[in-house]
Coordinates of C-alpha atoms (C1' of nucleotides) in Angstrom, one line a residue:
Chain A
X123 CA 60.9 9.2 -34.7
X124 CA 60.5 7.1 -37.6
X125 CA 57.5 8.4 -39.8
X126 CA 58.1 6.7 -43.2
X127 CA 54.6 6.2 -43.7
X128 CA 54.1 8.9 -46.0
X129 CA 56.2 7.2 -48.8
X130 CA 55.1 8.7 -51.9
X131 CA 52.1 10.8 -50.7
X132 CA 51.0 11.3 -54.7
X133 CA 48.3 13.7 -54.1
X134 CA 47.3 15.4 -57.0
X135 CA 47.7 19.0 -55.6
X136 CA 50.0 18.3 -53.2
X137 CA 53.1 20.3 -53.1
X138 CA 55.1 17.4 -51.2
X139 CA 54.3 14.8 -53.1
X140 CA 57.5 14.6 -55.2
X141 CA 60.1 12.2 -54.5
X142 CA 63.6 12.7 -55.7
X143 CA 66.5 10.4 -55.9
X144 CA 70.4 10.3 -55.7
X145 CA 73.0 8.1 -56.6
X146 CA 75.8 7.9 -54.0
X147 CA 77.9 10.8 -53.5
X148 CA 75.7 13.3 -55.7
X149 CA 74.7 16.7 -54.6
X150 CA 71.1 17.2 -53.4
X151 CA 72.0 21.4 -53.4
X152 CA 75.2 23.4 -52.7
X153 CA 76.2 26.2 -50.5
X154 CA 75.1 29.1 -51.4
X155 CA 72.4 28.0 -53.3
X156 CA 68.8 29.4 -53.1
X157 CA 66.2 27.9 -51.0
X158 CA 63.8 26.4 -52.5
X159 CA 63.0 23.3 -51.0
X160 CA 63.4 21.4 -47.3
X161 CA 64.0 18.1 -47.7
X162 CA 63.0 14.7 -45.3
X163 CA 64.7 11.6 -46.1
X164 CA 62.6 8.3 -47.2
X165 CA 65.5 6.3 -47.0
X166 CA 69.5 6.0 -47.2
X167 CA 71.4 8.8 -45.7
X168 CA 72.4 12.2 -46.2
X169 CA 75.4 14.9 -45.3
X170 CA 75.3 18.4 -44.9
X171 CA 78.5 20.0 -45.4
X172 CA 80.4 23.7 -44.9
X173 CA 83.4 24.5 -46.8
X174 CA 85.5 27.1 -45.8
X175 CA 88.2 29.5 -47.4
X176 CA 90.8 27.2 -46.5
X177 CA 89.2 23.7 -47.9
X178 CA 88.8 22.5 -44.8
X179 CA 85.4 20.9 -44.7
X180 CA 82.6 20.8 -41.7
X181 CA 80.0 18.3 -41.9
X182 CA 77.5 19.7 -39.6
X183 CA 75.1 16.8 -40.2
X184 CA 74.4 13.2 -41.1
X185 CA 70.4 12.3 -42.0
X186 CA 68.7 9.3 -41.7
X187 CA 65.6 8.0 -42.5
X188 CA 62.5 10.2 -41.1
X189 CA 65.1 13.3 -41.4
X190 CA 64.5 16.9 -42.1
X191 CA 67.7 18.9 -43.7
X192 CA 68.3 21.8 -45.8
X193 CA 65.6 23.6 -43.6
X194 CA 67.6 27.5 -44.4
X195 CA 66.4 30.7 -44.9
X196 CA 67.0 32.6 -48.2
X197 CA 70.4 30.4 -49.0
X198 CA 71.3 27.4 -48.0
X199 CA 74.6 27.3 -45.3
X200 CA 75.9 24.0 -46.0
X201 CA 75.7 21.8 -49.5
X202 CA 74.2 18.5 -48.9
X203 CA 75.4 15.3 -50.8
X204 CA 74.1 11.4 -50.9
X205 CA 76.4 9.8 -48.5
X206 CA 74.4 6.3 -50.1
X207 CA 72.0 6.1 -52.6
X208 CA 68.7 8.4 -51.1
X209 CA 65.2 9.2 -51.5
X210 CA 63.7 12.1 -50.6
X211 CA 60.1 14.1 -49.7
X212 CA 60.4 17.6 -50.6
X213 CA 58.7 20.4 -48.8
X214 CA 58.1 24.0 -51.2
X215 CA 60.1 26.0 -48.3
X216 CA 57.8 29.1 -48.6
X217 CA 54.4 26.3 -48.1
X218 CA 55.6 24.3 -45.6
X219 CA 53.5 26.1 -43.0
X220 CA 50.0 25.5 -44.4
X221 CA 47.8 22.7 -43.2
X222 CA 51.1 20.8 -41.8
X223 CA 49.6 17.0 -41.3
X224 CA 51.7 16.5 -38.2
X225 CA 53.8 18.4 -35.4
X226 CA 57.2 17.4 -37.4
X227 CA 56.0 18.8 -41.0
X228 CA 55.3 22.3 -40.0
X229 CA 56.8 24.9 -40.3
X230 CA 58.6 25.5 -37.2
X231 CA 58.9 21.4 -36.3
X232 CA 60.9 21.3 -39.0
X233 CA 63.3 24.2 -37.8
X234 CA 63.4 22.8 -34.4
X235 CA 64.5 19.8 -35.7
X236 CA 67.3 21.6 -37.6
X237 CA 68.2 23.4 -34.5
X238 CA 68.1 20.3 -32.5
X239 CA 70.7 18.7 -34.7
X240 CA 73.0 22.0 -34.8
X241 CA 72.7 21.5 -31.0
X242 CA 74.5 17.5 -31.5
X243 CA 77.0 19.0 -33.9
X244 CA 78.2 21.1 -31.2
X245 CA 77.7 18.4 -28.8
X246 CA 80.6 16.6 -30.3
X247 CA 83.0 19.2 -31.4
X248 CA 83.0 20.7 -28.3
X249 CA 83.9 17.6 -26.3
X250 CA 88.2 17.8 -25.9
X251 CA 89.3 14.9 -27.2
X252 CA 89.0 12.2 -30.0
X253 CA 87.9 9.4 -27.4
X254 CA 84.9 11.4 -26.4
X255 CA 84.1 12.6 -29.7
X256 CA 84.6 9.3 -31.5
X257 CA 82.5 7.4 -28.6
X258 CA 79.8 10.1 -28.6
X259 CA 79.3 9.8 -32.1
X260 CA 79.1 5.7 -32.2
X261 CA 76.4 5.9 -29.1
X262 CA 74.9 9.3 -31.3
X263 CA 75.0 6.6 -34.3
X264 CA 73.9 3.9 -33.3
X265 CA 70.6 5.5 -31.1
X266 CA 69.2 7.0 -34.5
X267 CA 70.0 3.9 -36.8
X268 CA 68.0 2.2 -34.7
X269 CA 70.4 -0.2 -33.4
X270 CA 70.6 -3.9 -31.5
X271 CA 73.3 -5.7 -32.6
X272 CA 75.7 -4.7 -35.7
X273 CA 75.5 -1.1 -36.8
X274 CA 76.2 -0.1 -40.3
X275 CA 78.2 3.2 -41.0
X276 CA 77.0 4.1 -44.1
X277 CA 79.8 7.5 -44.0
X278 CA 83.3 6.7 -45.2
X279 CA 86.0 7.4 -42.5
X280 CA 86.4 10.8 -43.9
X281 CA 83.1 12.2 -43.1
X282 CA 83.4 10.7 -39.7
X283 CA 86.7 12.5 -39.2
X284 CA 85.4 16.3 -41.0
X285 CA 82.0 15.6 -38.6
X286 CA 84.4 15.5 -35.4
X287 CA 86.7 17.7 -36.4
X288 CA 89.4 14.9 -36.3
X289 CA 91.6 13.6 -38.9
X290 CA 91.2 9.7 -40.7
X291 CA 94.6 9.0 -38.9
X292 CA 92.7 9.6 -35.5
X293 CA 89.4 7.9 -36.2
X294 CA 91.1 4.8 -37.0
X295 CA 93.6 4.5 -34.6
X296 CA 90.4 5.5 -31.7
X297 CA 88.3 2.8 -33.4
X298 CA 91.2 0.0 -33.6
X299 CA 91.8 1.2 -29.3
X300 CA 87.8 0.5 -29.3
X301 CA 88.0 -2.6 -30.7
X302 CA 91.4 -3.6 -28.8
X303 CA 89.7 -2.7 -25.2
X304 CA 86.7 -5.3 -25.9
X305 CA 84.3 -2.0 -26.4
X306 CA 82.6 -2.3 -29.8
X307 CA 83.6 -5.1 -32.8
X308 CA 85.3 -4.3 -35.9
X309 CA 83.9 -6.1 -39.2
X310 CA 85.4 -4.5 -41.8
X311 CA 85.4 -0.3 -41.9
X312 CA 81.8 -0.3 -42.1
X313 CA 80.2 -3.1 -40.0
X314 CA 80.1 -2.1 -36.1
X315 CA 79.0 -3.7 -33.1
X316 CA 78.6 -1.5 -29.7
X317 CA 79.7 -4.3 -26.7
X318 CA 79.9 -2.1 -24.3
X319 CA 77.8 1.4 -24.3
X320 CA 78.5 2.0 -20.7
X321 CA 82.1 2.2 -21.5
X322 CA 81.5 4.2 -24.4
X323 CA 79.0 6.6 -22.9
X324 CA 81.8 6.7 -19.8
X325 CA 84.3 7.6 -22.5
X326 CA 81.6 10.0 -24.1
X327 CA 81.7 12.3 -20.8
X328 CA 85.1 11.7 -19.1
X329 CA 87.4 13.9 -18.4
X330 CA 88.4 13.3 -14.9
X331 CA 84.5 13.8 -13.8
X332 CA 85.7 16.2 -11.0
X333 CA 83.5 18.5 -9.5
X334 CA 80.1 20.4 -11.9
X335 CA 81.1 24.0 -12.8
X336 CA 80.7 26.8 -10.6
X337 CA 78.4 28.5 -12.7
X338 CA 76.2 26.0 -11.9
X339 CA 76.1 27.7 -8.7
X340 CA 75.5 31.1 -9.9
X341 CA 72.6 33.8 -8.1
X342 CA 69.4 33.8 -9.5
X343 CA 67.7 36.5 -8.6
X344 CA 64.8 37.4 -9.9
X345 CA 63.2 39.6 -8.1
X346 CA 64.1 42.8 -11.0
X347 CA 61.5 42.2 -13.1
X348 CA 60.1 45.6 -14.2
X349 CA 56.6 45.8 -16.0
X350 CA 56.1 47.5 -19.1
Chain B
X1130 CA 67.6 21.1 -13.2
X1131 CA 65.3 23.3 -10.7
X1132 CA 63.4 26.5 -11.9
X1133 CA 62.4 28.4 -9.2
X1134 CA 61.4 30.2 -11.7
X1135 CA 58.0 32.0 -11.0
X1136 CA 58.9 35.1 -13.0
X1137 CA 57.2 38.0 -12.0
X1138 CA 55.6 38.9 -15.4
X1139 CA 53.5 41.8 -14.6
X1140 CA 51.8 42.7 -17.8
X1141 CA 48.6 43.6 -18.3
X1142 CA 47.7 42.5 -21.4
X1143 CA 50.7 42.7 -24.0
X1144 CA 52.7 39.2 -24.1
X1145 CA 55.8 40.9 -25.2
X1146 CA 55.5 44.6 -23.2
X1147 CA 57.6 42.7 -20.4
X1148 CA 61.0 44.5 -19.4
X1149 CA 63.1 42.1 -17.5
X1150 CA 66.9 43.3 -16.0
X1151 CA 69.0 41.1 -14.7
X1152 CA 72.4 41.6 -12.7
X1153 CA 75.9 40.7 -13.8
X1154 CA 76.2 36.8 -13.1
X1155 CA 72.4 35.8 -13.0
X1156 CA 71.2 32.9 -14.4
X1157 CA 68.2 34.3 -16.6
X1158 CA 67.0 30.0 -17.1
X1159 CA 68.6 27.1 -16.6
X1160 CA 69.1 23.9 -19.1
X1161 CA 66.2 21.8 -18.6
X1162 CA 63.8 24.5 -17.9
X1163 CA 60.3 24.5 -19.1
X1164 CA 60.4 26.8 -22.0
X1165 CA 58.1 29.9 -21.5
X1166 CA 59.5 32.4 -23.0
X1167 CA 61.7 33.7 -25.4
X1168 CA 64.2 36.5 -25.1
X1169 CA 65.6 39.7 -26.7
X1170 CA 68.6 41.4 -25.6
X1171 CA 68.1 45.0 -25.1
X1172 CA 71.1 46.2 -23.7
X1173 CA 74.1 44.7 -21.8
X1174 CA 75.6 41.0 -23.3
X1175 CA 73.7 37.4 -22.3
X1176 CA 75.8 33.8 -22.9
X1177 CA 74.1 30.4 -23.3
X1178 CA 75.7 27.2 -22.3
X1179 CA 75.5 23.7 -21.6
X1180 CA 77.2 21.9 -19.2
X1181 CA 78.2 18.6 -19.7
X1182 CA 77.9 15.3 -17.3
X1183 CA 81.7 15.7 -16.3
X1184 CA 81.4 19.4 -15.6
X1185 CA 83.1 20.6 -18.8
X1186 CA 80.9 23.8 -20.2
X1187 CA 80.6 24.9 -23.7
X1188 CA 79.2 28.6 -24.0
X1189 CA 76.5 28.0 -27.2
X1190 CA 76.6 32.0 -27.8
X1191 CA 77.0 35.6 -26.8
X1192 CA 73.9 38.1 -26.8
X1193 CA 74.0 41.8 -27.5
X1194 CA 71.4 44.2 -28.2
X1195 CA 69.1 42.7 -30.2
X1196 CA 69.7 39.6 -30.6
X1197 CA 67.3 36.4 -30.0
X1198 CA 68.0 33.9 -27.7
X1199 CA 66.4 30.8 -25.9
X1200 CA 64.3 29.4 -28.5
X1201 CA 63.9 26.3 -27.3
X1202 CA 61.4 24.2 -27.6
X1203 CA 59.5 22.2 -24.4
X1204 CA 62.8 22.9 -22.7
X1205 CA 66.1 25.1 -22.8
X1206 CA 68.9 23.2 -24.4
X1207 CA 71.3 25.8 -22.5
X1208 CA 71.1 27.8 -19.8
X1209 CA 71.9 31.7 -20.4
X1210 CA 72.9 33.9 -18.0
X1211 CA 73.8 37.9 -17.3
X1212 CA 77.6 38.4 -18.6
X1213 CA 77.0 42.4 -17.9
X1214 CA 73.7 44.0 -16.6
X1215 CA 70.9 43.0 -19.0
X1216 CA 67.7 44.0 -19.7
X1217 CA 65.8 42.0 -22.1
X1218 CA 62.3 41.9 -23.5
X1219 CA 60.5 38.7 -23.4
X1220 CA 58.2 37.0 -25.9
X1221 CA 55.7 33.9 -25.0
X1222 CA 56.9 31.3 -26.5
X1223 CA 53.5 30.0 -27.7
X1224 CA 52.8 32.7 -28.7
X1225 CA 54.8 34.1 -30.2
X1226 CA 53.7 33.6 -34.0
X1227 CA 50.4 35.8 -33.6
X1228 CA 50.7 39.2 -35.2
X1229 CA 54.6 39.6 -35.7
X1230 CA 55.2 43.1 -35.7
X1231 CA 58.4 42.6 -38.2
X1232 CA 60.1 39.6 -39.6
X1233 CA 62.7 39.7 -37.1
X1234 CA 59.5 38.9 -34.3
X1235 CA 58.2 36.3 -36.1
X1236 CA 58.4 32.9 -34.5
X1237 CA 60.3 31.6 -38.0
X1238 CA 62.6 34.7 -38.1
X1239 CA 63.9 33.8 -34.4
X1240 CA 63.9 30.2 -35.1
X1241 CA 66.3 31.0 -37.8
X1242 CA 68.3 33.8 -35.9
X1243 CA 68.8 30.7 -33.1
X1244 CA 70.1 28.8 -36.1
X1245 CA 72.1 31.4 -37.3
X1246 CA 74.0 31.2 -34.1
X1247 CA 74.3 27.5 -34.0
X1248 CA 76.0 27.7 -37.0
X1249 CA 78.3 30.4 -36.3
X1250 CA 79.3 28.4 -33.1
X1251 CA 79.8 25.6 -35.0
X1252 CA 82.4 27.5 -37.7
X1253 CA 84.5 28.8 -34.6
X1254 CA 84.6 25.2 -32.8
X1255 CA 85.0 23.1 -36.5
X1256 CA 88.5 25.6 -36.7
X1257 CA 91.6 23.7 -35.7
X1258 CA 94.1 25.7 -34.3
X1259 CA 94.0 28.7 -31.2
X1260 CA 94.6 31.2 -34.0
X1261 CA 91.8 30.4 -36.1
X1262 CA 89.5 30.0 -33.5
X1263 CA 90.7 33.6 -31.8
X1264 CA 91.2 35.4 -34.7
X1265 CA 87.6 34.8 -36.1
X1266 CA 86.2 35.2 -32.6
X1267 CA 87.3 38.7 -32.8
X1268 CA 86.1 39.2 -35.9
X1269 CA 82.7 37.9 -35.0
X1270 CA 82.3 39.6 -32.1
X1271 CA 84.0 43.2 -33.3
X1272 CA 81.3 42.5 -36.4
X1273 CA 78.6 42.1 -34.1
X1274 CA 79.0 44.4 -31.2
X1275 CA 79.6 47.3 -34.1
X1276 CA 83.1 48.2 -34.8
X1277 CA 85.3 51.0 -35.5
X1278 CA 88.3 51.9 -32.8
X1279 CA 88.5 50.1 -29.7
X1280 CA 86.6 47.1 -28.7
X1281 CA 85.1 46.0 -25.2
X1282 CA 84.9 42.6 -24.5
X1283 CA 82.2 41.8 -22.2
X1284 CA 83.3 38.8 -21.3
X1285 CA 86.2 36.8 -19.2
X1286 CA 88.7 34.8 -20.2
X1287 CA 86.8 31.8 -19.0
X1288 CA 84.2 32.5 -21.0
X1289 CA 85.9 33.0 -24.4
X1290 CA 87.9 30.0 -23.6
X1291 CA 84.6 27.7 -23.2
X1292 CA 82.7 29.6 -26.3
X1293 CA 86.2 28.3 -28.3
X1294 CA 87.0 25.1 -26.7
X1295 CA 90.6 26.5 -25.5
X1296 CA 92.0 27.1 -22.1
X1297 CA 92.1 30.4 -20.7
X1298 CA 95.9 30.1 -20.8
X1299 CA 95.7 29.1 -24.9
X1300 CA 93.6 32.8 -25.3
X1301 CA 95.6 34.6 -23.0
X1302 CA 98.9 33.4 -25.0
X1303 CA 97.4 33.7 -28.4
X1304 CA 95.9 37.5 -27.5
X1305 CA 99.1 38.2 -26.4
X1306 CA 101.1 36.9 -29.1
X1307 CA 98.4 38.7 -31.9
X1308 CA 99.2 42.1 -29.8
X1309 CA 103.0 41.1 -30.3
X1310 CA 103.0 40.7 -33.7
X1311 CA 100.7 44.2 -34.3
X1312 CA 97.8 42.5 -35.5
X1313 CA 95.8 44.2 -31.9
X1314 CA 96.3 46.0 -29.3
X1315 CA 95.7 44.8 -25.9
X1316 CA 94.4 48.0 -23.3
X1317 CA 93.7 46.0 -19.9
X1318 CA 91.7 42.6 -20.7
X1319 CA 89.0 43.5 -21.8
X1320 CA 89.8 46.2 -24.1
X1321 CA 91.0 45.2 -27.8
X1322 CA 91.7 47.7 -31.2
X1323 CA 92.0 45.3 -33.9
X1324 CA 94.8 46.8 -36.0
X1325 CA 95.3 44.9 -38.8
X1326 CA 91.6 42.4 -39.7
X1327 CA 92.9 41.8 -43.2
X1328 CA 95.8 39.5 -41.5
X1329 CA 93.4 38.7 -39.0
X1330 CA 90.7 37.3 -41.5
X1331 CA 93.7 35.2 -43.0
X1332 CA 95.0 33.5 -39.6
X1333 CA 91.3 32.7 -38.9
X1334 CA 91.0 30.3 -42.4
X1335 CA 94.3 29.9 -42.9
X1336 CA 95.8 26.1 -43.1
X1337 CA 98.0 26.4 -45.6
X1338 CA 95.5 27.4 -48.4
X1339 CA 95.6 24.4 -50.2
X1340 CA 93.4 23.6 -52.9
X1341 CA 89.5 23.3 -52.3
X1342 CA 88.3 20.0 -51.2
X1343 CA 88.0 17.6 -53.7
X1344 CA 83.9 17.0 -53.0
X1345 CA 83.7 20.4 -54.6
X1346 CA 83.4 18.4 -57.9
X1347 CA 80.9 15.6 -57.1
X1348 CA 78.9 14.9 -59.7
X1349 CA 75.5 16.8 -59.5
X1350 CA 72.9 15.3 -61.7
X1351 CA 69.3 16.5 -60.8
X1352 CA 67.9 14.2 -63.4
X1353 CA 66.5 11.8 -61.7
X1354 CA 63.4 13.2 -60.1
X1355 CA 59.9 11.3 -59.6
X1356 CA 57.0 13.5 -60.3
X1357 CA 54.2 13.1 -58.1
Chain C
dC364 C1' 97.5 44.7 4.8
dG365 C1' 95.8 40.4 3.2
dA366 C1' 93.0 37.4 0.4
dC367 C1' 91.3 36.5 -3.7
dA368 C1' 90.2 36.5 -8.5
dG369 C1' 91.4 36.9 -12.7
dG370 C1' 94.7 37.3 -16.2
dT371 C1' 99.6 36.5 -17.8
dT372 C1' 103.5 33.5 -18.8
dG373 C1' 107.1 29.7 -18.5
dA374 C1' 108.2 24.8 -18.6
dG375 C1' 107.4 20.4 -19.9
dT376 C1' 103.9 16.3 -21.0
dG377 C1' 101.5 14.5 -24.0
dA378 C1' 97.4 13.6 -27.2
dG379 C1' 97.0 14.3 -31.8
dC380 C1' 98.5 16.2 -36.6
dT381 C1' 102.3 14.9 -40.1
dC382 C1' 104.6 12.1 -43.0
dA383 C1' 105.1 7.6 -44.8
dA384 C1' 104.7 2.7 -45.4
dG385 C1' 101.9 -0.8 -45.6
dT386 C1' 97.2 -4.0 -46.1
dC387 C1' 92.5 -4.8 -48.2
dG388 C1' 89.3 -4.9 -51.4
dG389 C1' 86.9 -4.2 -55.9
dG390 C1' 87.3 -2.5 -60.2
dT391 C1' 89.3 -2.6 -65.5
dG392 C1' 91.7 -5.0 -68.6
dG393 C1' 94.8 -8.0 -70.7
Chain D
dC1147 C1' 92.1 -15.8 -64.7
dC1148 C1' 95.4 -13.2 -63.0
dA1149 C1' 98.2 -8.8 -63.1
dC1150 C1' 97.7 -4.3 -62.3
dC1151 C1' 95.8 0.3 -60.1
dC1152 C1' 93.1 2.5 -57.0
dG1153 C1' 90.9 4.4 -53.4
dA1154 C1' 89.5 3.7 -48.6
dC1155 C1' 91.6 2.1 -44.5
dT1156 C1' 95.4 0.9 -40.7
dT1157 C1' 99.5 1.9 -38.7
dG1158 C1' 104.1 3.2 -37.5
dA1159 C1' 107.4 7.2 -36.1
dG1160 C1' 108.4 11.9 -35.4
dC1161 C1' 107.1 16.3 -33.9
dT1162 C1' 103.9 20.5 -32.7
dC1163 C1' 100.6 22.7 -30.2
dA1164 C1' 97.6 23.3 -27.0
dC1165 C1' 96.7 20.8 -22.1
dT1166 C1' 98.7 20.9 -17.3
dC1167 C1' 100.8 22.4 -13.5
dA1168 C1' 102.7 26.4 -11.4
dA1169 C1' 104.6 31.0 -10.7
dC1170 C1' 103.6 35.8 -10.4
dC1171 C1' 101.3 40.2 -11.7
dT1172 C1' 97.0 43.4 -10.9
dG1173 C1' 93.7 45.1 -9.3
dT1174 C1' 89.3 45.3 -5.5
dC1175 C1' 87.9 44.6 -1.7
dG1176 C1' 87.3 43.6 2.9

DNA sequence: CGACAGGTTGAGTGAGCTCAAGTCGGGTGG
DNA sequence: CCACCCGACTTGAGCTCACTCAACCTGTCG
């Protein structure tokens, strides 16, 4: 997961050597921009977001050190903004395939990583209740940010709300409730410690834990293949 | 999960020549199966779905003629099932890159297509109300299935509900309401005609149409680049 | 004919939204 | 230094919309 090895790789002819820096709140690229580069976070946190015609904002991901974002074709489907001060490495979108130094640097490796991120987002939005979404978000964030001890959430309540499809009020209330129940401690808005991750993951996948969906038992006949 | 696949892939030498057929309801691959092939729909409709530990089912996409699915790495993140009788072409997952016959057949073309699909799913789940989700779903489905005149929805209300994160009751009620308002006609559960797609797209992006999100006006300083 | 699955519709409930205060902390200016 | 402001966050009260529970309809299959 880490791979913050290649800090400034500084080779003369290497297209990926540039390091870009942005201050908190700055826009890295805008929704609809032509895709020229893909990015990897060196330090800091980035968010990608889609703005719908009605002004509603959907955050499609947070990206931490080592994560890749901006992996679109033609035009960026979302905008990318610096949640904190960030440093990025840049990959030319049209040359990322050439001579990858690792699987994670290859064109398809980056695409798979983007796909994984999209699935993570779907998995959050697919959950039903605020408790489920917030619990799942906390666990996922703790996992991705490293994690023993206190967790520093780099993003605001608004960002969390727009990521989970909730309002800031509900996010705030839910976190307070978790704290009251002894699942987490809140030390200021940004600092959270997970005390009982078992209960949290129980909450994340709760919804009465009834029997698995019937479709698990669908027939699975594979004998009807026709050769070409 | 299991993985009693052992598909008789019947091909002499061409990895993509095989055609597979499945009957309605059959499972094409299961969540967690090792990825050996990617697929393209020749005819019929396929759904991909994720089942969470609590039994909750999330459909991540419907795939119609020409669409690609199964584009995962290592293990399938979702299962794929035949909504109707389907015929599929098969691409060896490890050789899809070699000699693509078109952009759409290339490895990265397929990955981008999967990414687009995931974004479409996020865009549906990101909407707030049932009206917005159902309206957006109808428009998207009409667009992808071709379109003039009556639309035949191949999937059940349960499938729609699990795709939109709603219950079948709400889906049914919402469709009835659209019909009552003269936006669509319902001729049996599966046959729908869109009468007023303008009003529908208004509904899909409604939510008071207030001012765009402030983040549209965030600073955009790009001058802090450090060359290599 | 009954059984059953899929769909529709009604009544009541509750989770999360809206509206509205109120708190806290950091910055800025007098 | 304090006064003030402003943005981010928290919390309360009331309401709405989608969920739950339940009844009923329709078409299909044995």
